[in-house]
Coordinates of C-alpha atoms and ligand atoms in Angstrom, one line a residue:
X1 CA 2.9 -19.8 -30.0
X2 CA 6.1 -18.0 -30.5
X3 CA 7.3 -15.0 -28.7
X4 CA 6.5 -12.5 -31.4
X5 CA 2.9 -13.5 -31.2
X6 CA 3.0 -12.7 -27.5
X7 CA 4.6 -9.4 -28.2
X8 CA 1.9 -8.5 -30.6
X9 CA -0.6 -9.3 -28.0
X10 CA 1.3 -7.1 -25.6
X11 CA 1.2 -4.2 -28.0
X12 CA -2.5 -4.5 -28.5
X13 CA -2.9 -4.8 -24.8
X14 CA -1.4 -1.5 -24.0
X15 CA -3.8 0.4 -26.2
X16 CA -6.7 -1.2 -24.4
X17 CA -8.9 0.6 -22.1
X18 CA -7.7 -0.2 -18.6
X19 CA -11.1 -1.4 -17.6
X20 CA -10.9 -4.2 -20.2
X21 CA -7.6 -5.4 -19.3
X22 CA -8.6 -8.4 -17.3
X23 CA -9.9 -10.1 -20.4
X24 CA -6.5 -10.4 -21.8
X25 CA -4.9 -12.1 -18.9
X26 CA -4.8 -15.5 -20.6
X27 CA -2.6 -15.1 -23.6
X28 CA -1.4 -18.7 -23.2
X29 CA -3.7 -21.2 -24.9
X30 CA -4.2 -24.9 -24.1
X31 CA -2.2 -26.0 -27.1
X32 CA 0.8 -24.3 -25.5
X33 CA 0.8 -27.0 -22.9
X34 CA 2.5 -29.3 -25.4
X35 CA 5.5 -27.2 -25.2
X36 CA 5.9 -28.2 -21.5
X37 CA 6.7 -31.7 -22.4
X38 CA 10.0 -30.6 -23.9
X39 CA 11.0 -28.9 -20.7
X40 CA 10.1 -31.8 -18.4
X41 CA 7.3 -31.7 -15.9
X42 CA 8.4 -31.7 -12.3
X43 CA 5.8 -33.0 -9.9
X44 CA 4.7 -30.9 -6.9
X45 CA 7.2 -31.0 -4.1
X46 CA 9.9 -32.4 -6.2
X47 CA 13.5 -31.6 -5.4
X48 CA 15.6 -29.3 -7.5
X49 CA 18.2 -32.0 -8.3
X50 CA 15.5 -34.3 -9.7
X51 CA 14.3 -31.8 -12.4
X52 CA 14.2 -33.9 -15.5
X53 CA 15.8 -31.2 -17.6
X54 CA 16.7 -28.0 -16.0
X55 CA 15.6 -25.2 -18.1
X56 CA 18.2 -23.3 -20.2
X57 CA 17.4 -19.7 -19.9
X58 CA 16.3 -17.8 -23.1
X59 CA 14.7 -20.8 -24.8
X60 CA 11.4 -19.9 -26.2
X61 CA 8.3 -22.0 -25.4
X62 CA 6.5 -22.8 -22.2
X63 CA 6.6 -25.2 -19.4
X64 CA 4.3 -26.1 -16.6
X65 CA 5.1 -24.0 -13.6
X66 CA 7.8 -25.6 -11.3
X67 CA 6.1 -26.6 -8.1
X68 CA 9.5 -26.7 -6.3
X69 CA 10.0 -27.7 -2.8
X70 CA 13.4 -29.2 -2.1
X71 CA 12.3 -30.3 1.3
X72 CA 10.2 -32.8 -0.6
X73 CA 9.1 -35.1 2.2
X74 CA 10.3 -33.0 5.1
X75 CA 13.3 -34.2 7.0
X76 CA 11.5 -34.4 10.2
X77 CA 7.8 -35.0 9.8
X78 CA 7.2 -34.8 13.5
X79 CA 8.9 -31.5 14.1
X80 CA 7.1 -28.6 15.8
X81 CA 5.1 -26.6 13.3
X82 CA 5.8 -29.0 10.5
X83 CA 3.5 -28.7 7.5
X84 CA 2.4 -25.3 8.7
X85 CA 0.6 -26.8 11.6
X86 CA 0.0 -24.8 14.8
X87 CA 2.7 -25.2 17.4
X88 CA 2.0 -25.2 21.1
X89 CA 4.1 -23.9 23.9
X90 CA 4.6 -26.6 26.6
X91 CA 3.2 -25.6 29.9
X92 CA 6.5 -25.3 31.6
X93 CA 7.8 -22.9 28.9
X94 CA 4.9 -20.5 29.0
X95 CA 6.8 -17.9 31.0
X96 CA 9.8 -18.1 28.7
X97 CA 7.6 -17.8 25.6
X98 CA 5.9 -14.8 27.0
X99 CA 9.1 -13.1 27.9
X100 CA 10.4 -13.5 24.4
X101 CA 7.3 -12.2 22.7
X102 CA 8.6 -8.6 22.6
X103 CA 11.7 -9.7 20.6
X104 CA 9.6 -9.7 17.5
X105 CA 6.0 -9.1 18.7
X106 CA 5.1 -12.6 17.8
X107 CA 5.8 -16.0 19.3
X108 CA 9.5 -16.0 18.9
X109 CA 9.9 -19.0 21.3
X110 CA 7.8 -21.2 18.9
X111 CA 9.5 -19.8 15.8
X112 CA 12.8 -21.0 17.2
X113 CA 11.5 -24.5 17.6
X114 CA 10.2 -24.8 14.0
X115 CA 12.5 -26.2 11.3
X116 CA 14.0 -23.5 9.1
X117 CA 12.8 -25.4 6.0
X118 CA 9.5 -26.6 7.2
X119 CA 6.9 -27.7 4.7
X120 CA 3.7 -25.6 4.4
X121 CA 0.5 -26.6 2.7
X122 CA 0.3 -25.8 -1.0
X123 CA -2.6 -23.5 -0.8
X124 CA -2.8 -22.5 -4.5
X125 CA -6.1 -22.8 -6.3
X126 CA -6.2 -26.2 -8.0
X127 CA -5.5 -25.1 -11.6
X128 CA -2.2 -23.3 -10.6
X129 CA 0.0 -26.4 -10.6
X130 CA -1.1 -27.0 -14.2
X131 CA -0.7 -23.5 -15.5
X132 CA 2.1 -22.7 -17.9
X133 CA 4.7 -20.0 -18.0
X134 CA 7.4 -18.9 -20.5
X135 CA 10.7 -20.7 -20.5
X136 CA 12.5 -17.5 -20.9
X137 CA 11.2 -15.6 -17.9
X138 CA 13.3 -12.8 -16.6
X139 CA 15.7 -13.4 -13.7
X140 CA 15.1 -11.8 -10.3
X141 CA 17.0 -10.5 -7.3
X142 CA 15.1 -11.1 -4.0
X143 CA 15.5 -8.2 -1.6
X144 CA 14.9 -8.5 2.1
X145 CA 15.5 -5.4 4.1
X146 CA 15.4 -5.9 7.8
X147 CA 16.2 -4.3 11.1
X148 CA 16.6 -6.4 14.2
X149 CA 14.7 -9.3 12.7
X150 CA 14.4 -12.5 14.7
X151 CA 17.0 -15.0 13.7
X152 CA 14.8 -18.0 13.0
X153 CA 12.2 -16.0 10.9
X154 CA 14.9 -14.2 8.9
X155 CA 16.5 -17.6 8.1
X156 CA 13.2 -19.3 7.4
X157 CA 12.4 -16.5 4.9
X158 CA 15.7 -17.0 3.1
X159 CA 15.4 -20.8 3.0
X160 CA 11.8 -20.6 1.7
X161 CA 13.1 -18.6 -1.2
X162 CA 16.1 -20.9 -1.9
X163 CA 14.0 -24.0 -1.6
X164 CA 11.0 -23.0 -3.7
X165 CA 12.4 -20.8 -6.5
X166 CA 13.7 -22.2 -9.7
X167 CA 17.5 -21.7 -9.4
X168 CA 18.0 -20.4 -12.9
X169 CA 15.6 -17.5 -12.2
X170 CA 17.0 -16.6 -8.8
X171 CA 20.1 -14.5 -9.3
X172 CA 20.7 -13.7 -5.7
X173 CA 19.1 -12.9 -2.4
X174 CA 20.1 -9.5 -1.0
X175 CA 19.8 -9.0 2.7
X176 CA 19.9 -5.3 3.5
X177 CA 20.7 -4.8 7.1
X178 CA 19.2 -1.5 8.1
X179 CA 21.6 -1.0 10.9
X180 CA 20.4 -3.7 13.3
X181 CA 21.5 -3.6 16.9
X182 CA 21.3 -7.3 17.7
X183 CA 24.6 -9.2 18.0
X184 CA 23.5 -12.4 16.2
X185 CA 22.7 -10.3 13.1
X186 CA 26.4 -9.4 12.8
X187 CA 29.2 -12.0 12.4
X188 CA 27.0 -14.9 13.2
X189 CA 24.8 -14.0 10.2
X190 CA 27.8 -13.5 8.0
X191 CA 29.1 -16.9 9.0
X192 CA 25.7 -18.6 8.3
X193 CA 25.3 -17.0 4.9
X194 CA 28.8 -17.9 3.7
X195 CA 27.3 -21.4 3.2
X196 CA 24.7 -20.0 0.9
X197 CA 26.4 -18.6 -2.2
X198 CA 23.4 -16.8 -3.5
X199 CA 23.0 -14.7 -0.5
X200 CA 24.7 -11.3 -0.2
X201 CA 24.5 -9.1 2.9
X202 CA 24.5 -5.3 2.5
X203 CA 25.1 -3.4 5.7
X204 CA 23.9 0.2 6.1
X205 CA 26.0 2.3 8.3
X206 CA 23.1 4.3 9.5
X207 CA 19.5 3.4 10.1
X208 CA 17.7 4.4 6.8
X209 CA 14.2 3.0 7.2
X210 CA 12.7 0.4 5.0
X211 CA 12.2 2.7 2.0
X212 CA 15.8 3.8 1.6
X213 CA 17.0 0.3 2.7
X214 CA 15.1 -1.2 -0.3
X215 CA 16.6 1.5 -2.5
X216 CA 20.0 0.4 -1.4
X217 CA 19.3 -3.2 -2.3
X218 CA 17.8 -2.3 -5.6
X219 CA 20.8 -0.2 -6.5
X220 CA 23.1 -3.2 -6.5
X221 CA 20.7 -5.9 -7.7
X222 CA 21.8 -7.9 -10.7
X223 CA 18.5 -9.5 -11.6
X224 CA 16.2 -8.2 -14.3
X225 CA 13.3 -8.1 -11.9
X226 CA 13.3 -6.8 -8.3
X227 CA 11.3 -9.0 -5.9
X228 CA 10.8 -7.3 -2.5
X229 CA 9.9 -9.3 0.5
X230 CA 9.4 -8.7 4.2
X231 CA 12.0 -10.5 6.4
X232 CA 9.4 -12.7 8.2
X233 CA 7.8 -14.6 5.4
X234 CA 7.5 -18.1 4.0
X235 CA 7.3 -18.4 0.2
X236 CA 4.9 -21.2 -0.9
X237 CA 5.4 -23.8 -3.6
X238 CA 5.5 -22.3 -7.1
X239 CA 5.4 -18.7 -5.8
X240 CA 7.9 -17.1 -8.1
X241 CA 7.2 -18.0 -11.7
X242 CA 3.6 -16.7 -11.8
X243 CA 4.9 -13.3 -10.6
X244 CA 7.7 -13.2 -13.2
X245 CA 5.3 -14.3 -15.9
X246 CA 3.2 -11.2 -15.4
X247 CA 6.2 -8.9 -15.7
X248 CA 7.2 -10.8 -18.8
X249 CA 3.9 -10.3 -20.4
X250 CA 4.1 -6.6 -19.7
X251 CA 7.0 -4.9 -18.0
X252 CA 4.7 -2.3 -16.5
X253 CA 2.8 -4.9 -14.6
X254 CA 3.7 -5.0 -10.9
X255 CA 2.9 -8.4 -9.5
X256 CA 2.1 -9.2 -5.9
X257 CA 1.6 -12.6 -4.3
X258 CA -1.5 -13.4 -2.2
X259 CA -0.3 -12.7 1.3
X260 CA -1.3 -15.4 3.6
X261 CA -1.1 -15.4 7.4
X262 CA 1.5 -17.0 9.6
X263 CA -0.1 -16.8 13.0
X264 CA 1.8 -14.6 15.4
X265 CA 0.5 -16.8 18.2
X266 CA 1.1 -20.4 17.1
X267 CA 3.0 -19.9 13.8
X268 CA 0.5 -21.9 11.8
X269 CA 0.1 -21.2 8.1
X270 CA -3.4 -19.9 7.5
X271 CA -4.9 -19.4 4.1
X272 CA -6.9 -16.3 3.2
X273 CA -10.1 -15.8 1.3
X274 CA -10.2 -15.6 -2.5
X275 CA -10.7 -12.5 -4.5
X276 CA -9.0 -10.1 -2.0
X277 CA -7.7 -6.9 -3.4
X278 CA -5.7 -4.1 -1.8
X279 CA -7.5 -0.8 -1.3
X280 CA -7.3 2.3 0.9
X281 CA -9.7 4.2 2.9
X282 CA -9.3 7.8 4.0
X283 CA -6.9 9.1 5.3
X284 CA -4.8 6.7 3.1
X285 CA -5.2 3.7 5.3
X286 CA -4.4 0.4 3.6
X287 CA -6.9 -2.5 3.8
X288 CA -8.3 -5.5 2.0
X289 CA -11.7 -6.0 0.4
X290 CA -13.4 -8.7 -1.6
X291 CA -14.0 -8.0 -5.3
X292 CA -17.7 -7.2 -5.8
X293 CA -19.7 -10.3 -6.8
X294 CA -21.0 -8.6 -9.9
X295 CA -17.5 -7.8 -11.0
X296 CA -16.4 -11.4 -10.7
X297 CA -19.5 -12.6 -12.6
X298 CA -19.3 -9.9 -15.3
X299 CA -15.6 -10.7 -16.0
X300 CA -16.2 -14.5 -15.6
X301 CA -13.3 -14.6 -13.2
X302 CA -11.9 -17.8 -11.7
X303 CA -10.1 -18.0 -8.4
X304 CA -6.7 -18.1 -10.1
X305 CA -7.2 -15.0 -12.3
X306 CA -5.0 -11.9 -11.5
X307 CA -6.8 -9.3 -9.5
X308 CA -6.3 -5.6 -10.2
X309 CA -5.4 -3.7 -7.0
X310 CA -5.9 0.0 -6.4
X311 CA -3.0 -0.2 -4.0
X312 CA -0.6 -2.9 -2.8
X313 CA 0.1 -3.9 0.8
X314 CA 3.7 -2.7 0.2
X315 CA 6.1 -5.4 1.3
X316 CA 5.8 -8.2 -1.3
X317 CA 6.0 -7.6 -5.0
X318 CA 8.0 -8.1 -8.2
X319 CA 8.8 -5.2 -10.5
X320 CA 10.9 -4.9 -13.6
X321 CA 14.1 -3.3 -12.4
X322 CA 14.4 -0.8 -15.3
X323 CA 10.7 0.1 -14.9
X324 CA 11.2 0.7 -11.2
X325 CA 13.8 3.3 -12.0
X326 CA 11.9 4.8 -14.8
X327 CA 9.2 5.5 -12.2
X328 CA 11.7 7.2 -10.1
X329 CA 11.7 4.3 -7.6
X330 CA 10.5 5.4 -4.2
X331 CA 10.5 9.0 -2.9
X332 CA 13.7 8.8 -0.9
X333 CA 12.3 11.5 1.4
X334 CA 10.0 8.9 3.0
X335 CA 11.3 7.8 6.4
X336 CA 11.4 4.5 8.3
X337 CA 8.0 3.0 7.6
X338 CA 4.7 3.7 6.1
X339 CA 3.2 5.5 3.1
X340 CA 5.6 4.1 0.5
X341 CA 3.0 1.5 -0.6
X342 CA 0.6 4.3 -1.4
X343 CA 3.3 6.3 -3.2
X344 CA 4.4 3.4 -5.4
X345 CA 0.8 2.4 -6.0
X346 CA -0.4 5.8 -7.2
X347 CA 2.7 6.2 -9.2
X348 CA 2.3 2.9 -11.0
X349 CA -1.3 3.4 -11.9
X350 CA -1.2 7.0 -12.7
X351 CA 2.0 6.7 -14.8
X352 CA 1.0 3.8 -17.1
X353 CA 1.4 0.7 -15.1
X354 CA -0.8 -1.8 -13.3
X355 CA -0.8 -3.6 -9.9
X356 CA -2.1 -7.2 -9.7
X357 CA -2.4 -9.9 -7.1
X358 CA -1.5 -13.2 -8.6
X359 CA -3.5 -16.0 -6.8
X360 CA -1.2 -18.7 -8.1
X361 CA 1.6 -17.0 -6.1
X362 CA 1.3 -17.3 -2.3
X363 CA 3.6 -16.1 0.5
X364 CA 2.9 -16.3 4.2
X365 CA 3.7 -13.3 6.4
X366 CA 3.7 -12.8 10.1
X367 CA 1.3 -10.0 10.8
X368 CA 2.3 -8.3 14.0
X369 CA 0.4 -6.0 16.4
X370 CA 3.3 -3.6 16.8
X371 CA 6.6 -2.7 15.2
X372 CA 9.3 -4.7 17.0
X373 CA 11.9 -2.0 16.3
X374 CA 12.4 1.6 17.4
X375 CA 11.5 4.6 15.3
X376 CA 14.3 7.1 15.4
X377 CA 11.6 9.8 15.8
X378 CA 8.1 9.6 16.9
X379 CA 6.2 6.8 15.1
X380 CA 3.0 8.7 14.5
X381 CA 4.8 11.8 13.3
X382 CA 7.0 9.8 11.0
X383 CA 4.1 8.0 9.3
X384 CA 1.9 11.1 8.9
X385 CA 4.7 13.1 7.5
X386 CA 5.3 10.4 4.9
X387 CA 1.6 10.3 4.0
X388 CA 1.5 14.1 3.7
X389 CA 4.3 13.9 1.2
X390 CA 2.4 11.4 -0.8
X391 CA -0.8 13.4 -0.6
X392 CA 0.9 16.6 -1.7
X393 CA 2.5 15.0 -4.7
X394 CA -0.2 12.6 -6.0
X395 CA -3.6 13.5 -4.7
X396 CA -4.3 16.8 -6.5
X397 CA -7.5 18.5 -5.1
X398 CA -8.3 15.2 -3.4
X399 CA -5.6 15.8 -0.8
X400 CA -8.3 17.7 1.1
X401 CA -9.9 14.3 1.9
X402 CA -6.7 13.1 3.3
X403 CA -6.2 16.1 5.6
X404 CA -9.9 16.2 6.3
X405 CA -10.0 12.8 7.9
X406 CA -8.0 13.6 11.0
X407 CA -4.9 15.3 9.7
X408 CA -5.9 19.0 9.8
X409 CA -2.9 19.7 12.0
X410 CA -0.6 18.8 9.2
X411 CA -1.8 21.8 7.2
X412 CA 0.0 24.1 9.5
X413 CA 3.4 24.0 7.8
X414 CA 5.1 26.2 10.3
X415 CA 4.5 23.4 12.9
X416 CA 5.0 20.5 10.6
X417 CA 7.9 20.2 8.1
X418 CA 7.2 17.6 5.4
X419 CA 10.4 18.4 3.5
X420 CA 11.1 19.5 0.0
X421 CA 8.9 18.0 -2.7
X422 CA 10.3 19.8 -5.8
X423 CA 11.9 16.7 -7.2
X424 CA 8.8 14.5 -6.7
X425 CA 6.5 17.0 -8.3
X426 CA 9.0 17.4 -11.3
X427 CA 9.1 13.6 -11.6
X428 CA 5.3 13.4 -11.9
X429 CA 5.4 16.0 -14.6
X430 CA 8.2 14.4 -16.5
X431 CA 6.5 11.0 -16.5
X432 CA 3.3 12.7 -17.8
X433 CA 1.2 10.9 -15.3
X434 CA -2.6 11.2 -15.2
X435 CA -4.6 13.0 -12.6
X436 CA -5.8 11.5 -9.3
X437 CA -9.3 11.9 -10.6
X438 CA -8.5 9.6 -13.5
X439 CA -7.1 7.1 -11.0
X440 CA -10.3 7.2 -9.0
X441 CA -12.5 6.9 -12.0
X442 CA -10.6 4.1 -13.7
X443 CA -8.9 2.1 -11.0
X444 CA -10.8 2.6 -7.8
X445 CA -14.3 3.8 -8.8
X446 CA -16.0 2.3 -5.7
X447 CA -14.2 4.6 -3.2
X448 CA -16.2 7.4 -1.5
X449 CA -14.4 10.5 -2.7
X450 CA -16.6 13.6 -2.7
X451 CA -14.5 16.6 -3.0
X452 CA -16.3 18.6 -0.4
X453 CA -17.8 17.4 2.9
X454 CA -21.0 19.3 2.4
X455 CA -22.5 21.8 0.0
X456 CA -25.6 23.8 -0.3
X457 CA -27.3 26.7 1.5
X458 CA -26.3 28.2 4.9
X459 CA -29.6 28.6 6.6
X460 CA -29.8 30.6 9.8
X461 CA -32.4 29.4 12.2
X462 CA -32.9 32.7 14.0
X463 CA -33.4 34.8 10.9
X464 CA -34.9 32.0 8.8
X465 CA -32.8 33.4 5.9
X466 CA -29.8 32.2 3.9
X467 CA -26.3 33.6 3.7
X468 CA -25.3 35.1 0.4
X469 CA -22.4 37.0 -1.1
X470 CA -23.6 40.2 -2.5
X471 CA -21.2 42.9 -3.9
X472 CA -18.3 41.2 -2.2
X473 CA -19.9 41.3 1.2
X474 CA -21.8 38.8 3.3
X475 CA -25.5 39.2 4.2
X476 CA -28.6 37.2 4.8
X477 CA -31.5 37.1 2.3
X478 CA -34.5 35.0 1.3
X479 CA -33.4 31.4 0.6
X480 CA -33.3 30.5 -3.0
X481 CA -31.6 27.3 -4.2
X482 CA -31.3 28.7 -7.7
X483 CA -29.1 31.6 -6.6
X484 CA -25.4 30.7 -7.1
X485 CA -24.4 33.4 -4.6
X486 CA -26.1 31.4 -1.8
X487 CA -24.2 28.2 -2.5
X488 CA -21.4 27.4 -0.1
X489 CA -19.1 24.5 0.3
X490 CA -17.9 23.2 3.6
X491 CA -14.6 21.6 2.6
X492 CA -12.8 18.6 4.2
X493 CA -10.3 21.0 5.5
X494 CA -13.1 23.0 7.2
X495 CA -13.3 26.0 5.0
X496 CA -16.6 27.8 4.3
X497 CA -16.1 28.5 0.6
X498 CA -17.8 30.1 -2.3
X499 CA -15.5 29.7 -5.4
X500 CA -12.2 31.1 -4.3
X501 CA -13.3 33.1 -1.3
X502 CA -13.7 31.9 2.2
X503 CA -15.5 33.1 5.3
X504 CA -12.9 34.2 7.7
X505 CA -12.7 36.1 11.1
X506 CA -10.8 39.3 10.8
X507 CA -7.8 38.4 13.0
X508 CA -9.0 37.6 16.5
X509 CA -11.8 40.1 16.4
X510 CA -15.5 39.7 16.2
X511 CA -15.9 40.8 12.6
X512 CA -16.2 38.2 9.8
X513 CA -15.2 38.9 6.2
X514 CA -14.3 37.2 2.9
X515 CA -10.8 36.4 2.1
X516 CA -9.0 34.4 -0.7
X517 CA -9.1 30.8 0.5
X518 CA -5.9 29.5 2.1
X519 CA -6.1 26.1 3.9
X520 CA -2.8 26.8 5.7
X521 CA -4.5 29.7 7.6
X522 CA -6.0 28.3 10.8
X523 CA -8.2 31.3 11.1
X524 CA -10.3 30.2 8.0
X525 CA -11.1 26.9 9.6
X526 CA -14.5 26.3 11.0
X527 CA -15.3 23.4 13.2
X528 CA -18.9 22.2 12.5
X529 CA -20.7 21.0 15.6
X530 CA -23.3 18.6 14.2
X531 CA -27.0 19.2 14.7
X532 CA -27.4 16.1 16.9
X533 CA -25.1 17.5 19.6
X534 CA -26.6 18.9 22.7
X535 CA -25.4 22.4 21.8
X536 CA -27.1 22.4 18.5
X537 CA -25.5 23.1 15.1
X538 CA -22.7 25.6 15.4
X539 CA -19.8 26.7 13.4
X540 CA -16.9 27.4 15.7
X541 CA -13.9 29.4 14.6
X542 CA -11.0 27.1 15.4
X543 CA -8.2 29.5 15.7
X544 CA -9.9 32.1 18.0
X545 CA -8.6 31.8 21.5
X546 CA -12.0 31.3 23.0
X547 CA -13.5 29.1 20.2
X548 CA -16.1 31.7 19.2
X549 CA -19.2 30.8 17.3
X550 CA -20.4 32.2 14.0
X551 CA -23.5 34.4 14.6
X552 CA -25.9 36.3 12.3
X553 CA -26.5 40.0 13.1
X554 CA -30.1 40.7 14.1
X555 CA -31.0 42.5 11.0
X556 CA -29.3 40.0 8.7
X557 CA -26.9 42.5 7.3
X558 CA -23.8 41.2 9.1
X559 CA -22.0 38.2 10.3
X560 CA -19.8 38.1 13.4
X561 CA -18.3 36.0 16.1
X562 CA -19.7 35.7 19.6
X563 CA -19.4 33.5 22.7
X564 CA -21.1 30.2 21.9
X565 CA -24.6 29.9 23.4
X566 CA -26.5 26.7 23.0
X567 CA -29.9 28.5 22.9
X568 CA -29.0 31.3 20.6
X569 CA -30.7 30.5 17.4
X570 CA -28.8 33.2 15.5
X571 CA -25.8 30.9 16.0
X572 CA -27.5 27.9 14.5
Ligands
LR7_1 O1 13.3 1.0 9.7 C1 13.0 0.0 9.2 N1 13.9 -0.7 8.5 C2 13.6 -2.0 7.9 O2 14.5 -2.6 7.2 C3 11.7 -0.6 9.4 C4 11.4 -1.8 8.8 N2 12.4 -2.5 8.1 C5 12.1 -3.8 7.5 C6 11.5 -4.8 8.5 O3 12.4 -5.6 9.2 C7 10.6 -5.7 7.6 O4 11.3 -6.7 7.0 O5 11.1 -3.6 6.6 C8 10.2 -4.7 6.5 C9 8.7 -4.2 6.7 O6 8.5 -3.8 8.0 P1 7.3 -4.4 8.9 O7 7.3 -5.9 8.7 O8 7.4 -3.9 10.2 O9 6.1 -3.8 8.1 P2 4.5 -4.4 8.1 O10 4.5 -5.8 7.7 O11 4.0 -4.0 9.4 O12 3.9 -3.4 7.1 C10 3.5 -3.2 5.7 O13 3.6 -1.8 5.5 C11 4.8 -1.3 5.5 C12 4.6 0.2 5.2 O14 5.8 0.9 5.2 C13 5.7 -1.9 4.4 O15 5.3 -1.7 3.1 C14 5.8 -3.4 4.7 O16 6.6 -4.1 3.7 C15 4.3 -3.9 4.7 N3 4.2 -5.4 4.8 C16 3.5 -6.1 4.0 O17 3.0 -5.6 2.9 C17 3.1 -7.5 4.4 C18 1.6 -7.6 4.5 C19 1.1 -6.6 5.5 C20 -0.2 -6.1 5.2 C21 -1.3 -5.7 5.0
MN2 MN1 6.0 -7.3 7.8

């Protein structure tokens, strides 16, 4: 198959309904395998030097994916942690190991014992070593940004890329130092990297956070594809080509490896379950879940097929460089850590791209319980501010679900400054991106995303009548489900709403009226005390100094606030 055939396939692909895209993953047929002969077929764990015929870039055709590992048979088979095995702290070193934990929030002592080029088990699904990729894959720059990374993990990350990436595809490794404070990351690192011609170090004068640090790396990258990695990883055999292949097939595909686990305790390399995809739960919390069984069956998926992901984990992915900039890269207003994975994920899906996990590409990552570096400002505040920026720009009316799951306080913009969003909003418009509702319907249809927390009638137990809006005023009347003016929403941001008007105390006084809804007004927020609480079901006006309860007037013609009383049925 020549390249033009593939391109035709690509064109057809773009028109397809997103839901059907998986079916087109395999554009390479078995007969293509013949083409690999020409290019030579390296065996797993074969050294770079022994490649039968190094590929010349820009030659059409295919080859079997290079299962490179220059360590081949490892130099020291008996070394600590070799082959990704668990390492153990000797009894007399336990105190030392413990005291060094905080340097990286993992077992730094053990990491320092393990060879920088250790072998790890090839955990790819069986078919992966036989799969074929194009000879003329795009080149890549690998970007590691780091702050105060542990020496041995940083170096092991770099060596795993150098040892397991086809040299002709790896233009460079960019190490972006986000203003580290540790001595060894200065001259000592410069010295070390002088020996590795592909490695360039970029020093940021001020701490920028990982988002702007990545942007600094991307800005100087020379490769056609940007490959971002965390600075405590080990790339597995054959990790790179399957990622670049996806970008080659469609430059709007953003490819992520399967992220495996390097144990923070014993540094062993642990493989993860198949069919995992990246998702989020409210309030924009990243997580993993297994593809539903029926989805796997319906699409006849094998363990090596790409997996569409509603969101990516954030740290490890390949993206076409030009496409990254077309998308406006990251919102540079995001600080330090967090939320950028949501931002780039929504942006990719809503503006014409796709995110996939590629099971034939696997990278180990040390998952840590805590960030081992300082946040210039409060950590919690930094992350929630980032998330609020993302919610405001990308979530449309669904942003209420974000705020409504524990972030109500962010709505008060006099207390919380989330910065200027003009450019981000303009960008979304310019790119002509779809709505968040489209994203939910087409990319992540199994998330729970009801726009309001509750809807229906507001029945008062004391009067045994329902609240209604009649002639722009509130009053109680015989309950009737068919009457629109008795329908209220209780929104995620705690408004009691009918169309555009909301129930609101008149300042701090006892009277309650209707006002145009405005979630930034704390006075309009009602805390709902659920029915199963000892106090019974109440609606408490949040912003009143005494936390007053909503109460029906005796004759049903009014609504007011009063001191909360558990036994007062007019408050229920
Ligand atoms: O201020 C900073 N400057 C930096 O350069 C803070 C961090 N960094 C570097 C840091 O040294 C590291 O190399 O940025 C990288 C990521 O930071 P981590 O390792 O502390 O992040 P994490 O692994 O805890 O978190 C995940 O979510 C982050 C949200 O902002 C980023 O997207 C990380 O890249 C991401 N990591 C992964 O996706 C790996 C798998 C984790 C999961 C699930
Ligand atoms: Mn990490």
